[in-house]
JSON list of C-alpha atoms in Angstrom, two decimals:
[
{"chain": "A", "resi": 598, "resn": "GLY", "atom": "CA", "xyz": [79.88, 108.82, -76.75]},
{"chain": "A", "resi": 599, "resn": "GLU", "atom": "CA", "xyz": [83.45, 107.81, -75.70]},
{"chain": "A", "resi": 600, "resn": "ASP", "atom": "CA", "xyz": [84.88, 108.31, -72.22]},
{"chain": "A", "resi": 601, "resn": "VAL", "atom": "CA", "xyz": [87.54, 107.80, -69.82]},
{"chain": "A", "resi": 602, "resn": "GLU", "atom": "CA", "xyz": [87.71, 109.06, -66.57]},
{"chain": "A", "resi": 603, "resn": "GLN", "atom": "CA", "xyz": [91.16, 108.33, -64.47]},
{"chain": "A", "resi": 604, "resn": "SER", "atom": "CA", "xyz": [91.65, 110.26, -60.80]},
{"chain": "A", "resi": 605, "resn": "LEU", "atom": "CA", "xyz": [93.53, 113.36, -61.44]},
{"chain": "A", "resi": 606, "resn": "PHE", "atom": "CA", "xyz": [96.18, 112.56, -58.54]},
{"chain": "A", "resi": 607, "resn": "LEU", "atom": "CA", "xyz": [97.96, 109.90, -57.36]},
{"chain": "A", "resi": 608, "resn": "SER", "atom": "CA", "xyz": [100.82, 110.74, -54.44]},
{"chain": "A", "resi": 609, "resn": "VAL", "atom": "CA", "xyz": [103.52, 107.24, -53.73]},
{"chain": "A", "resi": 610, "resn": "ARG", "atom": "CA", "xyz": [106.77, 107.43, -51.74]},
{"chain": "A", "resi": 611, "resn": "GLU", "atom": "CA", "xyz": [109.69, 106.70, -53.46]},
{"chain": "A", "resi": 612, "resn": "GLY", "atom": "CA", "xyz": [110.33, 103.24, -53.97]},
{"chain": "A", "resi": 613, "resn": "ASP", "atom": "CA", "xyz": [106.84, 101.78, -53.57]},
{"chain": "A", "resi": 614, "resn": "SER", "atom": "CA", "xyz": [104.69, 100.90, -56.56]},
{"chain": "A", "resi": 615, "resn": "SER", "atom": "CA", "xyz": [102.38, 102.77, -57.84]},
{"chain": "A", "resi": 616, "resn": "VAL", "atom": "CA", "xyz": [98.76, 102.11, -59.86]},
{"chain": "A", "resi": 617, "resn": "ILE", "atom": "CA", "xyz": [97.43, 104.02, -61.52]},
{"chain": "A", "resi": 618, "resn": "ASN", "atom": "CA", "xyz": [93.37, 103.44, -62.75]},
{"chain": "A", "resi": 619, "resn": "CYS", "atom": "CA", "xyz": [91.76, 104.23, -65.39]},
{"chain": "A", "resi": 620, "resn": "THR", "atom": "CA", "xyz": [87.46, 103.43, -66.87]},
{"chain": "A", "resi": 621, "resn": "TYR", "atom": "CA", "xyz": [86.44, 103.77, -69.98]},
{"chain": "A", "resi": 622, "resn": "THR", "atom": "CA", "xyz": [83.30, 103.92, -72.36]},
{"chain": "A", "resi": 623, "resn": "ASP", "atom": "CA", "xyz": [83.89, 102.17, -75.48]},
{"chain": "A", "resi": 624, "resn": "SER", "atom": "CA", "xyz": [83.80, 98.38, -75.89]},
{"chain": "A", "resi": 625, "resn": "SER", "atom": "CA", "xyz": [85.06, 98.34, -79.89]},
{"chain": "A", "resi": 626, "resn": "SER", "atom": "CA", "xyz": [88.31, 99.39, -77.97]},
{"chain": "A", "resi": 627, "resn": "THR", "atom": "CA", "xyz": [91.50, 97.48, -79.92]},
{"chain": "A", "resi": 628, "resn": "TYR", "atom": "CA", "xyz": [94.09, 99.68, -77.57]},
{"chain": "A", "resi": 629, "resn": "LEU", "atom": "CA", "xyz": [93.75, 101.08, -74.84]},
{"chain": "A", "resi": 630, "resn": "TYR", "atom": "CA", "xyz": [97.09, 103.44, -74.42]},
{"chain": "A", "resi": 631, "resn": "TRP", "atom": "CA", "xyz": [99.35, 104.63, -71.62]},
{"chain": "A", "resi": 632, "resn": "TYR", "atom": "CA", "xyz": [101.38, 108.10, -72.11]},
{"chain": "A", "resi": 633, "resn": "LYS", "atom": "CA", "xyz": [103.31, 110.28, -69.97]},
{"chain": "A", "resi": 634, "resn": "GLN", "atom": "CA", "xyz": [104.22, 113.82, -69.75]},
{"chain": "A", "resi": 635, "resn": "GLU", "atom": "CA", "xyz": [107.29, 115.22, -68.24]},
{"chain": "A", "resi": 636, "resn": "PRO", "atom": "CA", "xyz": [106.63, 118.93, -67.30]},
{"chain": "A", "resi": 637, "resn": "GLY", "atom": "CA", "xyz": [106.95, 121.30, -70.07]},
{"chain": "A", "resi": 638, "resn": "ALA", "atom": "CA", "xyz": [107.12, 118.91, -73.17]},
{"chain": "A", "resi": 639, "resn": "GLY", "atom": "CA", "xyz": [104.86, 116.41, -75.49]},
{"chain": "A", "resi": 640, "resn": "LEU", "atom": "CA", "xyz": [102.78, 112.72, -74.67]},
{"chain": "A", "resi": 641, "resn": "GLN", "atom": "CA", "xyz": [104.63, 109.79, -75.26]},
{"chain": "A", "resi": 642, "resn": "LEU", "atom": "CA", "xyz": [103.53, 106.61, -75.63]},
{"chain": "A", "resi": 643, "resn": "LEU", "atom": "CA", "xyz": [104.97, 104.60, -72.52]},
{"chain": "A", "resi": 644, "resn": "THR", "atom": "CA", "xyz": [103.02, 101.42, -73.06]},
{"chain": "A", "resi": 645, "resn": "TYR", "atom": "CA", "xyz": [100.06, 99.70, -74.74]},
{"chain": "A", "resi": 646, "resn": "ILE", "atom": "CA", "xyz": [97.92, 96.57, -74.62]},
{"chain": "A", "resi": 647, "resn": "PHE", "atom": "CA", "xyz": [96.04, 94.99, -77.35]},
{"chain": "A", "resi": 648, "resn": "SER", "atom": "CA", "xyz": [92.23, 94.26, -76.67]},
{"chain": "A", "resi": 649, "resn": "ASN", "atom": "CA", "xyz": [92.18, 90.45, -76.27]},
{"chain": "A", "resi": 650, "resn": "MET", "atom": "CA", "xyz": [95.27, 90.90, -73.86]},
{"chain": "A", "resi": 651, "resn": "ASP", "atom": "CA", "xyz": [94.93, 90.78, -69.64]},
{"chain": "A", "resi": 652, "resn": "MET", "atom": "CA", "xyz": [98.43, 91.64, -68.83]},
{"chain": "A", "resi": 653, "resn": "LYS", "atom": "CA", "xyz": [101.40, 92.74, -70.82]},
{"chain": "A", "resi": 654, "resn": "GLN", "atom": "CA", "xyz": [104.69, 93.66, -68.56]},
{"chain": "A", "resi": 655, "resn": "ASP", "atom": "CA", "xyz": [107.82, 95.44, -69.56]},
{"chain": "A", "resi": 656, "resn": "GLN", "atom": "CA", "xyz": [109.99, 96.28, -66.87]},
{"chain": "A", "resi": 657, "resn": "ARG", "atom": "CA", "xyz": [109.00, 98.20, -63.93]},
{"chain": "A", "resi": 658, "resn": "LEU", "atom": "CA", "xyz": [106.01, 98.96, -65.81]},
{"chain": "A", "resi": 659, "resn": "THR", "atom": "CA", "xyz": [102.57, 96.63, -65.51]},
{"chain": "A", "resi": 660, "resn": "VAL", "atom": "CA", "xyz": [99.20, 96.99, -68.17]},
{"chain": "A", "resi": 661, "resn": "LEU", "atom": "CA", "xyz": [95.61, 95.03, -66.55]},
{"chain": "A", "resi": 662, "resn": "LEU", "atom": "CA", "xyz": [93.05, 95.19, -68.52]},
{"chain": "A", "resi": 663, "resn": "ASN", "atom": "CA", "xyz": [89.80, 93.61, -67.00]},
{"chain": "A", "resi": 664, "resn": "LYS", "atom": "CA", "xyz": [87.82, 94.13, -70.53]},
{"chain": "A", "resi": 665, "resn": "LYS", "atom": "CA", "xyz": [84.25, 92.55, -68.89]},
{"chain": "A", "resi": 666, "resn": "ASP", "atom": "CA", "xyz": [85.04, 95.77, -66.54]},
{"chain": "A", "resi": 667, "resn": "LYS", "atom": "CA", "xyz": [86.00, 98.01, -68.77]},
{"chain": "A", "resi": 668, "resn": "HIS", "atom": "CA", "xyz": [88.96, 98.55, -66.55]},
{"chain": "A", "resi": 669, "resn": "LEU", "atom": "CA", "xyz": [92.98, 99.57, -67.01]},
{"chain": "A", "resi": 670, "resn": "SER", "atom": "CA", "xyz": [95.29, 100.26, -65.00]},
{"chain": "A", "resi": 671, "resn": "LEU", "atom": "CA", "xyz": [99.16, 100.58, -65.02]},
{"chain": "A", "resi": 672, "resn": "ARG", "atom": "CA", "xyz": [101.26, 99.55, -62.21]},
{"chain": "A", "resi": 673, "resn": "ILE", "atom": "CA", "xyz": [105.16, 101.46, -62.10]},
{"chain": "A", "resi": 674, "resn": "ALA", "atom": "CA", "xyz": [107.17, 99.27, -60.10]},
{"chain": "A", "resi": 675, "resn": "ASP", "atom": "CA", "xyz": [109.73, 100.87, -57.25]},
{"chain": "A", "resi": 676, "resn": "THR", "atom": "CA", "xyz": [108.95, 104.27, -58.42]},
{"chain": "A", "resi": 677, "resn": "GLN", "atom": "CA", "xyz": [111.89, 107.04, -58.90]},
{"chain": "A", "resi": 678, "resn": "THR", "atom": "CA", "xyz": [111.44, 111.09, -59.11]},
{"chain": "A", "resi": 679, "resn": "GLY", "atom": "CA", "xyz": [112.34, 110.55, -62.49]},
{"chain": "A", "resi": 680, "resn": "ASP", "atom": "CA", "xyz": [107.99, 109.08, -62.80]},
{"chain": "A", "resi": 681, "resn": "SER", "atom": "CA", "xyz": [106.70, 111.94, -61.80]},
{"chain": "A", "resi": 682, "resn": "ALA", "atom": "CA", "xyz": [104.59, 113.47, -64.63]},
{"chain": "A", "resi": 683, "resn": "ILE", "atom": "CA", "xyz": [101.06, 113.37, -66.00]},
{"chain": "A", "resi": 684, "resn": "TYR", "atom": "CA", "xyz": [99.33, 110.40, -67.18]},
{"chain": "A", "resi": 685, "resn": "PHE", "atom": "CA", "xyz": [97.38, 109.69, -69.67]},
{"chain": "A", "resi": 686, "resn": "CYS", "atom": "CA", "xyz": [94.80, 106.98, -70.30]},
{"chain": "A", "resi": 687, "resn": "ALA", "atom": "CA", "xyz": [93.87, 106.43, -73.87]},
{"chain": "A", "resi": 688, "resn": "GLU", "atom": "CA", "xyz": [91.50, 104.47, -75.88]},
{"chain": "A", "resi": 689, "resn": "GLY", "atom": "CA", "xyz": [91.14, 103.17, -79.50]},
{"chain": "A", "resi": 690, "resn": "GLY", "atom": "CA", "xyz": [87.94, 102.12, -80.64]},
{"chain": "A", "resi": 691, "resn": "GLY", "atom": "CA", "xyz": [88.47, 103.03, -84.23]},
{"chain": "A", "resi": 692, "resn": "GLY", "atom": "CA", "xyz": [86.90, 106.65, -84.46]},
{"chain": "A", "resi": 693, "resn": "ALA", "atom": "CA", "xyz": [88.46, 109.07, -87.00]},
{"chain": "A", "resi": 694, "resn": "ASP", "atom": "CA", "xyz": [88.52, 111.53, -84.80]},
{"chain": "A", "resi": 695, "resn": "GLY", "atom": "CA", "xyz": [91.91, 109.77, -82.83]},
{"chain": "A", "resi": 696, "resn": "LEU", "atom": "CA", "xyz": [92.32, 107.90, -78.97]},
{"chain": "A", "resi": 697, "resn": "THR", "atom": "CA", "xyz": [90.40, 109.55, -76.33]},
{"chain": "A", "resi": 698, "resn": "PHE", "atom": "CA", "xyz": [92.07, 110.55, -73.24]},
{"chain": "A", "resi": 699, "resn": "GLY", "atom": "CA", "xyz": [91.54, 111.02, -69.72]},
{"chain": "A", "resi": 700, "resn": "LYS", "atom": "CA", "xyz": [92.18, 113.81, -67.82]},
{"chain": "A", "resi": 701, "resn": "GLY", "atom": "CA", "xyz": [94.69, 112.43, -66.87]},
{"chain": "A", "resi": 702, "resn": "THR", "atom": "CA", "xyz": [96.89, 111.45, -63.37]},
{"chain": "A", "resi": 703, "resn": "HIS", "atom": "CA", "xyz": [99.66, 113.64, -61.81]},
{"chain": "A", "resi": 704, "resn": "LEU", "atom": "CA", "xyz": [101.97, 111.42, -60.25]},
{"chain": "A", "resi": 705, "resn": "ILE", "atom": "CA", "xyz": [103.33, 112.99, -56.57]},
{"chain": "A", "resi": 706, "resn": "ILE", "atom": "CA", "xyz": [106.40, 110.89, -55.45]},
{"chain": "A", "resi": 707, "resn": "GLN", "atom": "CA", "xyz": [107.47, 111.93, -52.00]},
{"chain": "A", "resi": 708, "resn": "PRO", "atom": "CA", "xyz": [110.94, 111.53, -50.63]},
{"chain": "B", "resi": 441, "resn": "ASN", "atom": "CA", "xyz": [114.15, 111.35, -86.93]},
{"chain": "B", "resi": 442, "resn": "ALA", "atom": "CA", "xyz": [112.32, 114.49, -86.30]},
{"chain": "B", "resi": 443, "resn": "GLY", "atom": "CA", "xyz": [108.70, 112.84, -85.39]},
{"chain": "B", "resi": 444, "resn": "VAL", "atom": "CA", "xyz": [106.65, 116.35, -84.92]},
{"chain": "B", "resi": 445, "resn": "THR", "atom": "CA", "xyz": [107.65, 119.59, -84.70]},
{"chain": "B", "resi": 446, "resn": "GLN", "atom": "CA", "xyz": [105.43, 122.29, -84.04]},
{"chain": "B", "resi": 447, "resn": "THR", "atom": "CA", "xyz": [106.34, 126.07, -84.77]},
{"chain": "B", "resi": 448, "resn": "PRO", "atom": "CA", "xyz": [107.12, 127.86, -82.19]},
{"chain": "B", "resi": 449, "resn": "LYS", "atom": "CA", "xyz": [107.31, 127.23, -78.71]},
{"chain": "B", "resi": 450, "resn": "PHE", "atom": "CA", "xyz": [106.06, 130.03, -77.49]},
{"chain": "B", "resi": 451, "resn": "ARG", "atom": "CA", "xyz": [103.91, 133.07, -78.69]},
{"chain": "B", "resi": 452, "resn": "VAL", "atom": "CA", "xyz": [102.15, 136.20, -76.98]},
{"chain": "B", "resi": 453, "resn": "LEU", "atom": "CA", "xyz": [99.57, 137.74, -78.58]},
{"chain": "B", "resi": 454, "resn": "LYS", "atom": "CA", "xyz": [97.24, 140.95, -77.93]},
{"chain": "B", "resi": 455, "resn": "THR", "atom": "CA", "xyz": [93.24, 140.00, -78.01]},
{"chain": "B", "resi": 456, "resn": "GLY", "atom": "CA", "xyz": [92.05, 140.53, -81.79]},
{"chain": "B", "resi": 457, "resn": "GLN", "atom": "CA", "xyz": [95.22, 139.63, -83.36]},
{"chain": "B", "resi": 458, "resn": "SER", "atom": "CA", "xyz": [96.08, 136.89, -85.74]},
{"chain": "B", "resi": 459, "resn": "MET", "atom": "CA", "xyz": [98.29, 133.83, -86.05]},
{"chain": "B", "resi": 460, "resn": "THR", "atom": "CA", "xyz": [99.13, 130.21, -87.73]},
{"chain": "B", "resi": 461, "resn": "LEU", "atom": "CA", "xyz": [100.19, 126.98, -85.85]},
{"chain": "B", "resi": 462, "resn": "LEU", "atom": "CA", "xyz": [102.47, 124.79, -87.91]},
{"chain": "B", "resi": 463, "resn": "CYS", "atom": "CA", "xyz": [102.70, 121.04, -86.92]},
{"chain": "B", "resi": 464, "resn": "ALA", "atom": "CA", "xyz": [104.81, 118.89, -89.51]},
{"chain": "B", "resi": 465, "resn": "GLN", "atom": "CA", "xyz": [105.34, 115.41, -89.37]},
{"chain": "B", "resi": 466, "resn": "ASP", "atom": "CA", "xyz": [108.57, 113.06, -91.40]},
{"chain": "B", "resi": 467, "resn": "MET", "atom": "CA", "xyz": [106.45, 110.01, -90.73]},
{"chain": "B", "resi": 468, "resn": "ASN", "atom": "CA", "xyz": [104.05, 110.21, -93.49]},
{"chain": "B", "resi": 469, "resn": "HIS", "atom": "CA", "xyz": [100.99, 109.71, -91.27]},
{"chain": "B", "resi": 470, "resn": "GLU", "atom": "CA", "xyz": [97.69, 110.21, -92.95]},
{"chain": "B", "resi": 471, "resn": "TYR", "atom": "CA", "xyz": [95.63, 111.03, -89.05]},
{"chain": "B", "resi": 472, "resn": "MET", "atom": "CA", "xyz": [96.87, 114.79, -87.66]},
{"chain": "B", "resi": 473, "resn": "TYR", "atom": "CA", "xyz": [94.99, 116.11, -84.75]},
{"chain": "B", "resi": 474, "resn": "TRP", "atom": "CA", "xyz": [95.08, 119.70, -82.97]},
{"chain": "B", "resi": 475, "resn": "TYR", "atom": "CA", "xyz": [94.31, 119.35, -79.09]},
{"chain": "B", "resi": 476, "resn": "ARG", "atom": "CA", "xyz": [94.60, 122.01, -76.60]},
{"chain": "B", "resi": 477, "resn": "GLN", "atom": "CA", "xyz": [95.69, 121.19, -72.91]},
{"chain": "B", "resi": 478, "resn": "ASP", "atom": "CA", "xyz": [94.46, 123.32, -70.05]},
{"chain": "B", "resi": 479, "resn": "PRO", "atom": "CA", "xyz": [94.75, 122.32, -66.40]},
{"chain": "B", "resi": 480, "resn": "GLY", "atom": "CA", "xyz": [91.98, 120.17, -65.46]},
{"chain": "B", "resi": 481, "resn": "MET", "atom": "CA", "xyz": [90.50, 119.52, -68.48]},
{"chain": "B", "resi": 482, "resn": "GLY", "atom": "CA", "xyz": [92.81, 117.20, -70.00]},
{"chain": "B", "resi": 483, "resn": "LEU", "atom": "CA", "xyz": [92.96, 117.46, -73.87]},
{"chain": "B", "resi": 484, "resn": "ARG", "atom": "CA", "xyz": [90.14, 118.58, -76.01]},
{"chain": "B", "resi": 485, "resn": "LEU", "atom": "CA", "xyz": [90.46, 117.98, -79.95]},
{"chain": "B", "resi": 486, "resn": "ILE", "atom": "CA", "xyz": [90.47, 120.92, -81.45]},
{"chain": "B", "resi": 487, "resn": "HIS", "atom": "CA", "xyz": [90.22, 119.68, -85.43]},
{"chain": "B", "resi": 488, "resn": "TYR", "atom": "CA", "xyz": [91.77, 116.39, -87.12]},
{"chain": "B", "resi": 489, "resn": "SER", "atom": "CA", "xyz": [92.61, 116.13, -91.07]},
{"chain": "B", "resi": 490, "resn": "VAL", "atom": "CA", "xyz": [92.18, 112.14, -92.01]},
{"chain": "B", "resi": 491, "resn": "GLY", "atom": "CA", "xyz": [94.37, 112.76, -95.09]},
{"chain": "B", "resi": 492, "resn": "GLU", "atom": "CA", "xyz": [95.46, 115.27, -97.30]},
{"chain": "B", "resi": 493, "resn": "GLY", "atom": "CA", "xyz": [92.91, 118.17, -98.21]},
{"chain": "B", "resi": 494, "resn": "THR", "atom": "CA", "xyz": [90.71, 117.41, -95.71]},
{"chain": "B", "resi": 495, "resn": "THR", "atom": "CA", "xyz": [89.76, 118.14, -92.04]},
{"chain": "B", "resi": 496, "resn": "ALA", "atom": "CA", "xyz": [87.33, 117.84, -89.07]},
{"chain": "B", "resi": 497, "resn": "LYS", "atom": "CA", "xyz": [85.62, 119.60, -86.58]},
{"chain": "B", "resi": 498, "resn": "GLY", "atom": "CA", "xyz": [86.42, 118.18, -83.21]},
{"chain": "B", "resi": 499, "resn": "GLU", "atom": "CA", "xyz": [85.44, 118.57, -79.69]},
{"chain": "B", "resi": 500, "resn": "VAL", "atom": "CA", "xyz": [86.39, 122.36, -79.47]},
{"chain": "B", "resi": 501, "resn": "PRO", "atom": "CA", "xyz": [86.11, 123.88, -82.94]},
{"chain": "B", "resi": 502, "resn": "ASP", "atom": "CA", "xyz": [84.80, 127.50, -82.28]},
{"chain": "B", "resi": 503, "resn": "GLY", "atom": "CA", "xyz": [87.82, 130.58, -82.85]},
{"chain": "B", "resi": 504, "resn": "TYR", "atom": "CA", "xyz": [90.27, 128.06, -85.30]},
{"chain": "B", "resi": 505, "resn": "ASN", "atom": "CA", "xyz": [90.55, 126.63, -88.48]},
{"chain": "B", "resi": 506, "resn": "VAL", "atom": "CA", "xyz": [93.01, 124.61, -90.08]},
{"chain": "B", "resi": 507, "resn": "SER", "atom": "CA", "xyz": [94.39, 123.61, -93.22]},
{"chain": "B", "resi": 508, "resn": "ARG", "atom": "CA", "xyz": [95.90, 120.48, -94.43]},
{"chain": "B", "resi": 509, "resn": "LEU", "atom": "CA", "xyz": [96.79, 121.23, -98.05]},
{"chain": "B", "resi": 510, "resn": "LYS", "atom": "CA", "xyz": [100.09, 118.68, -98.31]},
{"chain": "B", "resi": 511, "resn": "LYS", "atom": "CA", "xyz": [100.48, 115.44, -95.91]},
{"chain": "B", "resi": 512, "resn": "GLN", "atom": "CA", "xyz": [102.78, 116.58, -93.81]},
{"chain": "B", "resi": 513, "resn": "ASN", "atom": "CA", "xyz": [101.72, 119.85, -92.57]},
{"chain": "B", "resi": 514, "resn": "PHE", "atom": "CA", "xyz": [98.60, 120.75, -90.68]},
{"chain": "B", "resi": 515, "resn": "LEU", "atom": "CA", "xyz": [98.02, 124.18, -89.61]},
{"chain": "B", "resi": 516, "resn": "LEU", "atom": "CA", "xyz": [96.03, 126.56, -86.94]},
{"chain": "B", "resi": 517, "resn": "GLY", "atom": "CA", "xyz": [94.67, 129.18, -87.41]},
{"chain": "B", "resi": 518, "resn": "LEU", "atom": "CA", "xyz": [93.19, 132.11, -84.96]},
{"chain": "B", "resi": 519, "resn": "GLU", "atom": "CA", "xyz": [91.60, 134.67, -86.74]},
{"chain": "B", "resi": 520, "resn": "SER", "atom": "CA", "xyz": [91.06, 137.13, -83.85]},
{"chain": "B", "resi": 521, "resn": "ALA", "atom": "CA", "xyz": [92.66, 135.97, -80.85]},
{"chain": "B", "resi": 522, "resn": "ALA", "atom": "CA", "xyz": [90.67, 135.95, -77.25]},
{"chain": "B", "resi": 523, "resn": "PRO", "atom": "CA", "xyz": [92.28, 135.52, -73.65]},
{"chain": "B", "resi": 524, "resn": "SER", "atom": "CA", "xyz": [89.91, 132.35, -73.61]},
{"chain": "B", "resi": 525, "resn": "GLN", "atom": "CA", "xyz": [92.51, 130.80, -75.97]},
{"chain": "B", "resi": 526, "resn": "THR", "atom": "CA", "xyz": [95.36, 131.05, -73.75]},
{"chain": "B", "resi": 527, "resn": "SER", "atom": "CA", "xyz": [96.65, 127.51, -73.54]},
{"chain": "B", "resi": 528, "resn": "VAL", "atom": "CA", "xyz": [99.42, 124.86, -74.37]},
{"chain": "B", "resi": 529, "resn": "TYR", "atom": "CA", "xyz": [98.52, 123.64, -78.10]},
{"chain": "B", "resi": 530, "resn": "PHE", "atom": "CA", "xyz": [99.97, 120.10, -79.25]},
{"chain": "B", "resi": 531, "resn": "CYS", "atom": "CA", "xyz": [99.69, 118.28, -82.49]},
{"chain": "B", "resi": 532, "resn": "ALA", "atom": "CA", "xyz": [99.42, 114.59, -83.39]},
{"chain": "B", "resi": 533, "resn": "SER", "atom": "CA", "xyz": [99.87, 112.08, -85.51]},
{"chain": "B", "resi": 534, "resn": "SER", "atom": "CA", "xyz": [99.03, 108.24, -87.19]},
{"chain": "B", "resi": 535, "resn": "LEU", "atom": "CA", "xyz": [99.71, 106.07, -89.27]},
{"chain": "B", "resi": 536, "resn": "ARG", "atom": "CA", "xyz": [96.07, 104.28, -87.92]},
{"chain": "B", "resi": 537, "resn": "VAL", "atom": "CA", "xyz": [92.85, 105.27, -87.45]},
{"chain": "B", "resi": 538, "resn": "ASN", "atom": "CA", "xyz": [93.25, 104.24, -83.44]},
{"chain": "B", "resi": 539, "resn": "GLY", "atom": "CA", "xyz": [97.15, 103.73, -83.63]},
{"chain": "B", "resi": 540, "resn": "GLU", "atom": "CA", "xyz": [99.51, 105.39, -81.44]},
{"chain": "B", "resi": 541, "resn": "ALA", "atom": "CA", "xyz": [99.61, 108.93, -81.67]},
{"chain": "B", "resi": 542, "resn": "PHE", "atom": "CA", "xyz": [103.13, 111.36, -81.95]},
{"chain": "B", "resi": 543, "resn": "PHE", "atom": "CA", "xyz": [102.82, 114.04, -80.54]},
{"chain": "B", "resi": 544, "resn": "GLY", "atom": "CA", "xyz": [104.64, 117.15, -80.65]},
{"chain": "B", "resi": 545, "resn": "GLN", "atom": "CA", "xyz": [106.89, 119.41, -77.66]},
{"chain": "B", "resi": 546, "resn": "GLY", "atom": "CA", "xyz": [103.68, 121.77, -77.79]},
{"chain": "B", "resi": 547, "resn": "THR", "atom": "CA", "xyz": [102.76, 125.22, -78.28]},
{"chain": "B", "resi": 548, "resn": "ARG", "atom": "CA", "xyz": [102.05, 127.92, -75.37]},
{"chain": "B", "resi": 549, "resn": "LEU", "atom": "CA", "xyz": [100.28, 130.86, -76.46]},
{"chain": "B", "resi": 550, "resn": "THR", "atom": "CA", "xyz": [99.01, 133.45, -74.10]},
{"chain": "B", "resi": 551, "resn": "VAL", "atom": "CA", "xyz": [96.27, 135.67, -75.05]},
{"chain": "B", "resi": 552, "resn": "VAL", "atom": "CA", "xyz": [96.48, 139.34, -73.11]}
]
């Protein structure tokens, strides 16, 4: 079945760039998503990329997609304490059961 | 815009008690989902619905039932709560089958 894998933790210093990686298995994915979950809150869409794109940039966020390797990454430039959260990768392959989510990466910011 | 609203936000149940979690969305979305989130397990799909009057089982459906009598509401029921059902429950909805999912704020349930 479909699977999405991501590392559980990432620790970075404030002001550095954070790169969160994700791999997925469903080659029919048309959209790939990054969600952010702050403590005690629900998931909010951060950004997404269509499967025929290689890169998408949105202010401090850069999404890179390598469709051949089924690898997705999220780069956050100039990481701030407010970026501390869990980041979920998700892929939409078209199944009626909706998006498939990774387990989430806890981004920890060191002062 | 309310989006997706879940009630209640917190609940403590005794083992064997029953309860219903309510999810309401005001975006006219066809697709609705119930997930549970546990530490280290990510989000696991419990049940989902592709439209009014339809429901289907997800990855972890045992111990739960759902109903979608109205398009805007998706109810999750626990008939006889067990400590293993202690979790944070999230409802989500989407317009398209692989489209952006909009999430509620979650219900933190503790079964003692």
